[in-house]
CSV table of C-alpha atoms in Angstrom, one decimal:
chain,number,residue,atom,x,y,z
A,1,UNK,CA,-110.9,-100.9,-63.1
A,2,UNK,CA,-110.9,-99.3,-66.7
A,3,UNK,CA,-114.0,-97.9,-67.3
A,4,UNK,CA,-115.9,-97.2,-70.7
A,5,UNK,CA,-116.2,-94.1,-71.7
A,6,UNK,CA,-120.4,-93.8,-70.7
A,7,UNK,CA,-119.1,-95.7,-67.6
A,8,UNK,CA,-116.9,-92.7,-66.5
A,9,UNK,CA,-119.9,-89.9,-67.9
A,10,UNK,CA,-122.2,-91.2,-65.3
A,11,UNK,CA,-119.4,-91.4,-62.4
A,12,UNK,CA,-119.0,-87.1,-63.0
A,13,UNK,CA,-122.5,-86.8,-63.4
A,14,UNK,CA,-123.6,-88.7,-60.0
A,15,UNK,CA,-120.0,-86.4,-58.3
A,16,UNK,CA,-121.3,-83.7,-60.2
A,17,UNK,CA,-124.7,-83.9,-59.5
A,18,UNK,CA,-124.2,-85.3,-55.5
A,19,UNK,CA,-122.2,-82.1,-55.0
A,20,UNK,CA,-124.8,-79.9,-56.2
A,21,UNK,CA,-127.0,-81.3,-54.4
A,22,UNK,CA,-124.9,-81.6,-50.7
A,23,UNK,CA,-123.8,-77.5,-51.7
A,24,UNK,CA,-127.8,-76.3,-52.0
A,25,UNK,CA,-128.9,-78.0,-48.9
A,26,UNK,CA,-125.9,-76.2,-47.0
A,27,UNK,CA,-126.0,-73.4,-48.5
A,28,UNK,CA,-129.9,-73.3,-46.9
A,29,UNK,CA,-128.4,-74.9,-43.7
A,30,UNK,CA,-125.3,-72.3,-43.2
A,31,UNK,CA,-127.4,-69.3,-43.8
A,32,UNK,CA,-129.6,-70.2,-40.9
A,33,UNK,CA,-126.6,-70.6,-39.3
A,34,UNK,CA,-125.9,-67.5,-39.9
A,35,UNK,CA,-128.7,-65.5,-39.6
A,36,UNK,CA,-129.4,-67.4,-36.1
A,37,UNK,CA,-126.9,-66.0,-35.0
A,38,UNK,CA,-126.6,-62.6,-36.1
A,39,UNK,CA,-130.4,-60.9,-36.2
A,40,UNK,CA,-133.3,-64.3,-36.0
A,41,UNK,CA,-133.2,-63.6,-32.2
A,42,UNK,CA,-134.2,-59.9,-33.1
A,43,UNK,CA,-136.0,-60.7,-35.7
A,44,UNK,CA,-138.1,-63.8,-34.6
A,45,UNK,CA,-137.4,-63.8,-31.2
A,46,UNK,CA,-137.3,-60.4,-29.2
A,47,UNK,CA,-136.7,-60.6,-25.6
A,48,UNK,CA,-134.5,-58.3,-23.2
A,49,UNK,CA,-132.3,-60.4,-22.4
A,50,UNK,CA,-129.5,-60.5,-25.4
A,51,UNK,CA,-128.4,-64.2,-24.1
A,52,UNK,CA,-131.5,-65.4,-24.0
A,53,UNK,CA,-132.8,-64.4,-27.5
A,54,UNK,CA,-129.9,-66.0,-28.5
A,55,UNK,CA,-130.4,-69.0,-26.7
A,56,UNK,CA,-133.5,-69.9,-28.7
A,57,UNK,CA,-132.4,-69.1,-32.2
A,58,UNK,CA,-130.2,-71.5,-31.4
A,59,UNK,CA,-132.7,-73.5,-30.5
A,60,UNK,CA,-134.2,-72.9,-33.8
A,61,UNK,CA,-131.0,-74.2,-35.3
A,62,UNK,CA,-130.6,-77.3,-33.2
A,63,UNK,CA,-134.9,-78.6,-34.4
A,64,UNK,CA,-133.5,-78.6,-38.4
A,65,UNK,CA,-130.4,-81.7,-36.1
A,66,UNK,CA,-133.1,-83.0,-33.7
A,67,UNK,CA,-135.7,-83.2,-37.5
A,68,UNK,CA,-133.1,-85.1,-38.9
A,69,UNK,CA,-133.6,-88.3,-38.1
A,70,UNK,CA,-137.5,-88.7,-39.7
A,71,UNK,CA,-135.5,-87.7,-42.8
A,72,UNK,CA,-133.0,-90.4,-42.2
A,73,UNK,CA,-135.8,-92.8,-41.6
A,74,UNK,CA,-138.6,-92.3,-44.1
A,75,UNK,CA,-136.1,-91.4,-46.5
A,76,UNK,CA,-132.8,-94.2,-45.4
A,77,UNK,CA,-135.4,-96.2,-46.1
A,78,UNK,CA,-136.9,-95.5,-49.3
A,79,UNK,CA,-133.7,-95.5,-50.8
A,80,UNK,CA,-132.6,-99.4,-50.3
A,81,UNK,CA,-136.2,-99.9,-51.5
A,82,UNK,CA,-136.7,-97.4,-54.1
A,83,UNK,CA,-133.2,-96.5,-55.1
A,84,UNK,CA,-131.4,-93.6,-54.5
A,85,UNK,CA,-132.0,-91.1,-57.6
A,86,UNK,CA,-135.5,-91.2,-56.7
A,87,UNK,CA,-135.7,-90.3,-53.0
A,88,UNK,CA,-132.6,-87.7,-53.6
A,89,UNK,CA,-134.8,-85.7,-55.9
A,90,UNK,CA,-137.5,-85.4,-53.2
A,91,UNK,CA,-134.8,-84.4,-50.8
A,92,UNK,CA,-133.6,-82.4,-53.0
A,93,UNK,CA,-136.8,-80.6,-54.0
A,94,UNK,CA,-137.9,-80.7,-49.6
A,95,UNK,CA,-135.6,-78.4,-48.2
A,96,UNK,CA,-134.7,-76.1,-51.1
A,97,UNK,CA,-138.2,-74.5,-51.0
A,98,UNK,CA,-137.9,-74.5,-47.5
A,99,UNK,CA,-135.3,-72.6,-47.4
A,100,UNK,CA,-137.1,-70.2,-50.0
A,101,UNK,CA,-140.3,-69.8,-47.4
A,102,UNK,CA,-138.2,-68.8,-45.1
A,103,UNK,CA,-137.5,-65.9,-47.3
A,104,UNK,CA,-140.1,-64.6,-47.1
A,105,UNK,CA,-141.7,-64.7,-43.9
A,106,UNK,CA,-143.5,-62.2,-41.6
A,107,UNK,CA,-141.4,-61.4,-38.2
A,108,UNK,CA,-142.1,-61.6,-35.1
A,109,UNK,CA,-143.6,-58.0,-35.5
A,110,UNK,CA,-145.4,-58.2,-38.2
A,111,UNK,CA,-147.8,-61.7,-36.6
A,112,UNK,CA,-146.0,-62.0,-33.1
A,113,UNK,CA,-145.1,-64.8,-31.5
A,114,UNK,CA,-147.2,-67.6,-34.8
A,115,UNK,CA,-143.7,-66.2,-36.4
A,116,UNK,CA,-141.8,-68.2,-34.8
A,117,UNK,CA,-144.0,-71.1,-34.6
A,118,UNK,CA,-144.1,-71.0,-38.3
A,119,UNK,CA,-139.4,-70.0,-38.2
A,120,UNK,CA,-139.8,-73.7,-36.1
A,121,UNK,CA,-141.7,-75.2,-39.2
A,122,UNK,CA,-139.7,-74.4,-42.0
A,123,UNK,CA,-136.2,-75.9,-40.5
A,124,UNK,CA,-137.9,-79.0,-39.4
A,125,UNK,CA,-138.2,-79.6,-42.8
A,126,UNK,CA,-135.2,-78.5,-43.9
A,127,UNK,CA,-133.4,-81.1,-41.8
A,128,UNK,CA,-136.1,-83.8,-43.0
A,129,UNK,CA,-134.6,-83.1,-46.2
A,130,UNK,CA,-130.8,-83.1,-45.4
A,131,UNK,CA,-132.1,-86.4,-43.2
A,132,UNK,CA,-132.7,-88.2,-46.4
A,133,UNK,CA,-130.3,-86.4,-48.5
A,134,UNK,CA,-127.0,-87.1,-47.0
A,135,UNK,CA,-126.7,-91.0,-47.3
A,136,UNK,CA,-127.7,-90.9,-51.2
A,137,UNK,CA,-125.9,-88.0,-51.5
A,138,UNK,CA,-122.3,-90.5,-50.6
A,139,UNK,CA,-123.8,-93.9,-52.6
A,140,UNK,CA,-124.8,-91.3,-56.1
A,141,UNK,CA,-121.3,-91.1,-56.0
A,142,UNK,CA,-119.7,-93.5,-54.1
A,143,UNK,CA,-121.6,-96.5,-56.4
A,144,UNK,CA,-120.6,-95.5,-59.6
A,145,UNK,CA,-116.8,-95.4,-58.7
A,146,UNK,CA,-114.1,-97.6,-58.4
A,147,UNK,CA,-114.4,-99.3,-54.8
A,148,UNK,CA,-111.2,-98.7,-53.6
A,149,UNK,CA,-111.5,-95.2,-55.1
A,150,UNK,CA,-114.1,-94.8,-52.4
A,151,UNK,CA,-112.6,-92.5,-50.2
A,152,UNK,CA,-112.4,-89.5,-53.5
A,153,UNK,CA,-115.5,-90.1,-54.9
A,154,UNK,CA,-118.1,-90.3,-52.1
A,155,UNK,CA,-116.0,-86.5,-50.4
A,156,UNK,CA,-118.1,-85.3,-53.5
A,157,UNK,CA,-121.1,-85.3,-50.5
A,158,UNK,CA,-118.5,-83.8,-47.4
A,159,UNK,CA,-117.1,-80.7,-50.5
A,160,UNK,CA,-121.0,-79.9,-49.6
A,161,UNK,CA,-120.7,-78.5,-46.4
A,162,UNK,CA,-117.7,-75.6,-46.3
A,163,UNK,CA,-119.3,-75.1,-50.3
A,164,UNK,CA,-121.8,-73.8,-49.1
A,165,UNK,CA,-121.1,-72.8,-46.5
A,166,UNK,CA,-118.7,-70.6,-48.7
A,167,UNK,CA,-121.8,-69.4,-50.7
A,168,UNK,CA,-124.3,-68.8,-48.1
A,169,UNK,CA,-121.4,-66.3,-46.1
A,170,UNK,CA,-120.4,-64.7,-49.5
A,171,UNK,CA,-124.1,-64.4,-50.0
A,172,UNK,CA,-124.5,-62.4,-46.5
A,173,UNK,CA,-121.5,-60.5,-46.4
A,174,UNK,CA,-122.3,-58.6,-49.9
A,175,UNK,CA,-125.2,-58.3,-48.7
A,176,UNK,CA,-125.0,-56.8,-45.7
A,177,UNK,CA,-121.5,-54.5,-47.4
A,178,UNK,CA,-123.8,-53.1,-50.5
A,179,UNK,CA,-126.9,-52.6,-47.9
A,180,UNK,CA,-127.3,-50.8,-44.5
A,181,UNK,CA,-127.2,-52.0,-41.6
A,182,UNK,CA,-131.1,-51.0,-41.4
A,183,UNK,CA,-132.1,-52.7,-44.8
A,184,UNK,CA,-130.4,-55.3,-44.2
A,185,UNK,CA,-132.4,-56.3,-40.6
A,186,UNK,CA,-134.5,-55.2,-42.4
A,187,UNK,CA,-135.6,-57.0,-45.5
A,188,UNK,CA,-132.4,-57.4,-47.4
A,189,UNK,CA,-131.5,-60.3,-45.4
A,190,UNK,CA,-134.1,-62.1,-47.3
A,191,UNK,CA,-133.0,-62.2,-50.5
A,192,UNK,CA,-129.6,-65.2,-49.4
A,193,UNK,CA,-132.9,-67.7,-48.1
A,194,UNK,CA,-135.1,-66.8,-51.6
A,195,UNK,CA,-131.6,-68.1,-53.4
A,196,UNK,CA,-131.8,-71.4,-52.9
A,197,UNK,CA,-135.0,-71.5,-55.3
A,198,UNK,CA,-133.3,-71.3,-58.5
A,199,UNK,CA,-130.4,-73.6,-56.5
A,200,UNK,CA,-132.8,-76.0,-57.2
A,201,UNK,CA,-133.9,-75.9,-60.0
A,202,UNK,CA,-129.4,-76.7,-60.9
A,203,UNK,CA,-129.6,-79.2,-58.7
A,204,UNK,CA,-133.0,-81.5,-60.4
A,205,UNK,CA,-131.6,-80.2,-63.5
A,206,UNK,CA,-129.1,-82.6,-62.5
A,207,UNK,CA,-130.4,-84.8,-60.7
A,208,UNK,CA,-133.1,-86.3,-63.0
A,209,UNK,CA,-130.0,-86.4,-66.2
A,210,UNK,CA,-129.1,-89.3,-64.0
A,211,UNK,CA,-129.4,-93.5,-63.9
A,212,UNK,CA,-129.9,-95.8,-61.2
A,213,UNK,CA,-126.5,-96.2,-59.3
A,214,UNK,CA,-125.1,-99.8,-59.8
A,215,UNK,CA,-124.8,-101.3,-56.9
A,216,UNK,CA,-128.2,-100.8,-56.3
A,217,UNK,CA,-129.5,-102.4,-59.5
A,218,UNK,CA,-127.9,-105.2,-59.1
A,219,UNK,CA,-129.9,-105.6,-55.6
A,220,UNK,CA,-133.0,-105.4,-57.1
A,221,UNK,CA,-132.9,-107.0,-60.1
A,222,UNK,CA,-131.5,-110.3,-57.8
A,223,UNK,CA,-134.5,-109.4,-56.2
A,224,UNK,CA,-132.4,-108.8,-52.7
A,225,UNK,CA,-133.9,-105.5,-51.6
A,226,UNK,CA,-134.5,-104.8,-48.0
A,227,UNK,CA,-138.7,-105.0,-46.6
A,228,UNK,CA,-137.6,-103.7,-43.1
A,229,UNK,CA,-134.3,-102.0,-43.5
A,230,UNK,CA,-134.6,-99.9,-40.5
A,231,UNK,CA,-135.3,-103.4,-38.7
A,232,UNK,CA,-133.0,-105.5,-40.0
A,233,UNK,CA,-129.5,-102.0,-39.4
A,234,UNK,CA,-130.5,-102.3,-35.6
A,235,UNK,CA,-131.1,-106.2,-35.3
A,236,UNK,CA,-127.8,-106.8,-38.0
A,237,UNK,CA,-125.4,-104.7,-37.8
A,238,UNK,CA,-125.7,-102.6,-34.5
A,239,UNK,CA,-121.7,-102.0,-34.5
A,240,UNK,CA,-122.2,-100.5,-37.5
A,241,UNK,CA,-124.5,-98.7,-36.5
A,242,UNK,CA,-122.4,-97.4,-33.2
A,243,UNK,CA,-119.2,-96.4,-35.3
A,244,UNK,CA,-121.3,-94.7,-37.7
A,245,UNK,CA,-122.8,-92.5,-34.6
A,246,UNK,CA,-119.5,-92.1,-33.2
A,247,UNK,CA,-116.9,-90.9,-35.7
A,248,UNK,CA,-119.5,-87.9,-36.7
A,249,UNK,CA,-119.9,-86.7,-33.0
A,250,UNK,CA,-116.2,-84.8,-33.4
A,251,UNK,CA,-116.5,-83.5,-36.6
A,252,UNK,CA,-120.3,-82.3,-36.3
A,253,UNK,CA,-119.0,-80.2,-32.9
A,254,UNK,CA,-116.3,-78.9,-34.4
A,255,UNK,CA,-117.5,-77.5,-37.5
A,256,UNK,CA,-119.9,-75.9,-35.0
A,257,UNK,CA,-118.0,-74.3,-32.8
A,258,UNK,CA,-115.6,-72.8,-35.4
A,259,UNK,CA,-118.3,-71.6,-37.9
A,260,UNK,CA,-122.0,-70.9,-36.0
A,261,UNK,CA,-120.0,-70.1,-32.1
A,262,UNK,CA,-117.6,-68.1,-33.2
A,263,UNK,CA,-119.3,-64.6,-34.4
A,264,UNK,CA,-121.3,-65.2,-31.8
A,265,UNK,CA,-117.9,-65.1,-29.2
A,266,UNK,CA,-117.1,-62.3,-31.3
A,267,UNK,CA,-119.4,-60.3,-31.3
A,268,UNK,CA,-120.8,-61.1,-28.2
A,269,UNK,CA,-117.6,-61.3,-25.4
A,270,UNK,CA,-114.9,-59.6,-28.1
A,271,UNK,CA,-117.0,-57.1,-28.9
A,272,UNK,CA,-115.5,-57.5,-32.8
A,273,UNK,CA,-116.5,-56.7,-36.2
A,274,UNK,CA,-119.4,-59.5,-37.7
A,275,UNK,CA,-117.6,-59.4,-40.5
A,276,UNK,CA,-114.3,-60.4,-39.1
A,277,UNK,CA,-115.6,-63.0,-38.4
A,278,UNK,CA,-117.9,-64.3,-41.3
A,279,UNK,CA,-114.8,-63.5,-43.8
A,280,UNK,CA,-112.4,-65.8,-41.5
A,281,UNK,CA,-115.0,-68.6,-42.5
A,282,UNK,CA,-115.6,-68.4,-46.0
A,283,UNK,CA,-111.1,-68.4,-46.2
A,284,UNK,CA,-110.7,-71.9,-43.9
A,285,UNK,CA,-114.3,-72.7,-46.2
A,286,UNK,CA,-112.3,-72.3,-48.7
A,287,UNK,CA,-109.3,-73.9,-47.8
A,288,UNK,CA,-111.8,-77.0,-47.0
A,289,UNK,CA,-113.1,-77.3,-51.1
A,290,UNK,CA,-109.8,-78.0,-51.3
A,291,UNK,CA,-108.7,-80.2,-48.3
A,292,UNK,CA,-112.5,-82.0,-48.0
A,293,UNK,CA,-111.5,-84.3,-50.9
A,294,UNK,CA,-107.8,-84.7,-50.8
A,295,UNK,CA,-107.9,-86.5,-47.1
A,296,UNK,CA,-110.9,-88.4,-48.4
A,297,UNK,CA,-108.1,-89.5,-51.8
A,298,UNK,CA,-105.4,-89.8,-48.7
A,299,UNK,CA,-107.6,-92.2,-47.3
A,300,UNK,CA,-107.3,-94.1,-50.1
A,301,UNK,CA,-103.8,-94.7,-49.4
A,302,UNK,CA,-103.9,-94.9,-45.7
A,303,UNK,CA,-106.6,-96.5,-42.8
A,304,UNK,CA,-109.2,-94.5,-42.5
A,305,UNK,CA,-109.4,-95.4,-39.4
A,306,UNK,CA,-105.7,-94.1,-38.1
A,307,UNK,CA,-106.7,-91.0,-40.1
A,308,UNK,CA,-109.4,-90.5,-37.9
A,309,UNK,CA,-107.7,-91.2,-35.1
A,310,UNK,CA,-105.6,-88.4,-35.6
A,311,UNK,CA,-108.1,-85.8,-36.1
A,312,UNK,CA,-109.0,-86.3,-33.9
A,313,UNK,CA,-106.3,-86.2,-31.7
A,314,UNK,CA,-105.5,-82.5,-33.3
A,315,UNK,CA,-109.1,-81.4,-32.6
A,316,UNK,CA,-108.9,-82.5,-28.8
A,317,UNK,CA,-106.2,-80.3,-29.5
A,318,UNK,CA,-106.3,-76.6,-30.6
A,319,UNK,CA,-109.7,-75.0,-29.0
A,320,UNK,CA,-106.3,-75.2,-25.9
A,321,UNK,CA,-104.6,-73.4,-29.1
A,322,UNK,CA,-107.3,-71.1,-31.0
A,323,UNK,CA,-108.7,-69.1,-27.9
A,324,UNK,CA,-105.7,-67.5,-27.2
A,325,UNK,CA,-105.2,-66.7,-30.8
A,326,UNK,CA,-108.7,-65.0,-30.6
A,327,UNK,CA,-108.7,-63.4,-27.3
A,328,UNK,CA,-105.6,-60.6,-29.1
A,329,UNK,CA,-108.4,-59.3,-31.5
A,330,UNK,CA,-105.9,-59.7,-34.0
A,331,UNK,CA,-107.9,-60.4,-37.6
A,332,UNK,CA,-105.2,-62.1,-39.0
A,333,UNK,CA,-104.8,-64.5,-36.3
A,334,UNK,CA,-108.4,-65.0,-36.2
A,335,UNK,CA,-107.8,-66.8,-39.3
A,336,UNK,CA,-105.4,-68.6,-39.5
A,337,UNK,CA,-107.4,-70.3,-36.2
A,338,UNK,CA,-110.1,-70.6,-37.7
A,339,UNK,CA,-108.2,-71.9,-41.4
A,340,UNK,CA,-106.5,-74.7,-38.8
A,341,UNK,CA,-109.5,-75.7,-36.9
A,342,UNK,CA,-111.3,-76.7,-40.4
A,343,UNK,CA,-108.0,-78.4,-42.0
A,344,UNK,CA,-108.4,-80.7,-38.8
A,345,UNK,CA,-112.3,-80.7,-39.5
A,346,UNK,CA,-111.1,-81.4,-43.0
A,347,UNK,CA,-108.9,-84.8,-41.9
A,348,UNK,CA,-111.9,-86.6,-40.3
A,349,UNK,CA,-114.6,-85.8,-42.8
A,350,UNK,CA,-113.0,-85.9,-45.9
A,351,UNK,CA,-113.1,-89.5,-45.2
A,352,UNK,CA,-115.4,-90.1,-42.9
A,353,UNK,CA,-118.3,-90.3,-45.9
A,354,UNK,CA,-116.7,-93.6,-47.8
A,355,UNK,CA,-115.9,-94.8,-43.1
A,356,UNK,CA,-119.8,-94.8,-42.4
A,357,UNK,CA,-120.9,-95.9,-45.3
A,358,UNK,CA,-118.8,-99.5,-45.5
A,359,UNK,CA,-119.2,-100.0,-42.6
A,360,UNK,CA,-123.1,-101.5,-43.3
A,361,UNK,CA,-124.0,-104.2,-45.4
A,362,UNK,CA,-124.8,-103.2,-49.8
A,363,UNK,CA,-128.5,-103.9,-49.0
A,364,UNK,CA,-128.7,-101.7,-45.6
A,365,UNK,CA,-126.3,-98.1,-46.6
A,366,UNK,CA,-129.5,-95.6,-47.4
A,367,UNK,CA,-130.4,-97.1,-44.0
A,368,UNK,CA,-127.3,-97.3,-41.9
A,369,UNK,CA,-125.8,-94.5,-43.0
A,370,UNK,CA,-128.6,-92.0,-43.3
A,371,UNK,CA,-129.8,-92.8,-39.9
A,372,UNK,CA,-125.7,-92.8,-38.2
A,373,UNK,CA,-126.2,-89.5,-39.5
A,374,UNK,CA,-128.5,-88.6,-38.0
A,375,UNK,CA,-128.7,-89.4,-34.9
A,376,UNK,CA,-124.6,-88.4,-34.7
A,377,UNK,CA,-126.2,-84.8,-35.7
A,378,UNK,CA,-128.5,-84.9,-32.3
A,379,UNK,CA,-125.7,-86.1,-30.0
A,380,UNK,CA,-123.1,-82.9,-31.3
A,381,UNK,CA,-124.4,-80.4,-34.2
A,382,UNK,CA,-127.6,-79.9,-32.5
A,383,UNK,CA,-127.3,-79.4,-28.9
A,384,UNK,CA,-123.6,-78.0,-29.5
A,385,UNK,CA,-124.4,-73.9,-30.0
A,386,UNK,CA,-126.8,-74.6,-27.2
A,387,UNK,CA,-123.7,-76.4,-24.4
A,388,UNK,CA,-121.6,-73.0,-25.7
A,389,UNK,CA,-123.2,-71.0,-24.7
A,390,UNK,CA,-124.6,-72.0,-21.4
A,391,UNK,CA,-120.7,-73.0,-21.1
A,392,UNK,CA,-119.6,-69.9,-21.2
A,393,UNK,CA,-122.1,-67.8,-19.0
A,394,UNK,CA,-122.4,-70.1,-17.0
A,395,UNK,CA,-118.5,-70.7,-16.5
A,396,UNK,CA,-117.1,-67.2,-17.8
A,397,UNK,CA,-114.4,-68.5,-19.4
A,398,UNK,CA,-114.1,-70.5,-23.0
A,399,UNK,CA,-111.1,-73.2,-21.5
A,400,UNK,CA,-114.7,-75.5,-20.4
A,401,UNK,CA,-115.7,-74.9,-24.0
A,402,UNK,CA,-111.9,-76.5,-25.0
A,403,UNK,CA,-112.8,-79.2,-22.1
A,404,UNK,CA,-116.2,-80.6,-25.2
A,405,UNK,CA,-114.7,-80.7,-27.5
A,406,UNK,CA,-111.9,-82.8,-26.0
A,407,UNK,CA,-114.8,-85.1,-24.7
A,408,UNK,CA,-116.2,-85.4,-27.7
A,409,UNK,CA,-112.8,-86.4,-29.3
A,410,UNK,CA,-112.5,-89.1,-27.3
A,411,UNK,CA,-115.7,-90.6,-28.5
A,412,UNK,CA,-115.3,-90.5,-31.7
A,413,UNK,CA,-111.7,-92.3,-31.2
A,414,UNK,CA,-113.4,-95.1,-30.0
A,415,UNK,CA,-115.6,-94.9,-33.3
A,416,UNK,CA,-112.8,-95.4,-34.4
A,417,UNK,CA,-111.4,-98.4,-33.4
A,418,UNK,CA,-115.2,-99.9,-33.6
A,419,UNK,CA,-114.4,-99.4,-37.9
A,420,UNK,CA,-114.5,-102.7,-40.0
A,421,UNK,CA,-111.0,-103.0,-41.2
A,422,UNK,CA,-110.0,-102.1,-45.1
A,423,UNK,CA,-109.6,-105.6,-45.5
A,424,UNK,CA,-113.4,-107.2,-43.7
A,425,UNK,CA,-114.6,-104.2,-45.9
A,426,UNK,CA,-113.9,-106.3,-49.2
A,427,UNK,CA,-114.0,-109.4,-48.8
A,428,UNK,CA,-118.3,-108.6,-47.5
A,429,UNK,CA,-118.9,-106.2,-50.4
A,430,UNK,CA,-117.5,-108.6,-53.0
A,431,UNK,CA,-119.3,-111.7,-51.8
A,432,UNK,CA,-122.1,-109.6,-51.1
A,433,UNK,CA,-122.6,-108.3,-55.0
A,434,UNK,CA,-121.1,-111.9,-56.3
A,435,UNK,CA,-124.3,-112.8,-54.4
A,436,UNK,CA,-126.7,-110.4,-55.5
A,437,UNK,CA,-125.4,-111.6,-59.0
A,438,UNK,CA,-126.0,-114.1,-58.3
A,439,UNK,CA,-129.5,-114.1,-57.5
A,440,UNK,CA,-130.5,-111.9,-61.0
């Protein structure tokens, strides 16, 4: 399909807007994740029991996931009714400014337990914004592009997590390097959160320049916008919803293990320097910047379902290799382990945006993909750090953690087997869009 120069410019702008927005969202989440694993237990949840402090900090980490369905429900519905662009501007502002406010939040030492309450409320707002962001960001880039290259164009939103993680870890590592431990724990960590306001302005500038996506314009002009999209998804497309939830579970758990819990395990169990763990995550995230879009592009050439199954098999096996590597306490072994883990995650994550969104019909795509994304987050990423910490405390061995990842891999494989074939997706979309054009 040949595109006009104007259409290609719109596509490039949409790709940039999708990438920048999700990078900001995940910069915010990654900054919080690292802080909760290494710092917030002492600042907001002081306790004589270090494990209890970590558990409490991870509980507020989970709040960011548990609030995502609220964002998916509210903004997903509005995205199918009002349009992609308008909603994505609001989600960007919500998440960015909630993060900036964390940067000025008083700690427990200043205002007591009320500090923890405010932290949880801001974390909740972050989650609501992210819950409404992902589905729209995926559609923003993919609905401007050729459907036959949906895997690549939709991966713009998937590059955001490694880019945001890399940026957040780089900022925190730099602050930890140039500041003393006392300075970093007193006020230095706040800089990472305050930078969110700058990133919001850049993302906002990109998104305000965009037009609405061609697919939504066709649906709106035909008068086929849904009146109750959440109800329609649940009643008419339940298989798509279950598929979208299951294919996200294992990647979410894998990502939590190798970007969040690994820091706690290294510092708390192995007594290794925090900087080594941060460096390994940064290197792995840098590799993902290339691997995620490459995996998305590969899924345009081969069956996305087969790639998902291959990735889940690798995800089930690698933790049993990784933890013995980590036990050597070698920095090189840690880097190799994290890089391979995040490469496996990229194989699952790159095609995931296209795979989930194409399970739903075009007129319900924002709602359906947002609900699948956010509900899967509860079953996967929200509880994973808590489960990892509890399993390690209860059994004292990494083997049960690896077994937990293997179980989630089975669930994601099941989701891949439930997914529509590429041919079925193409036929359904062709009919739906032709009907919309005839109706307009």
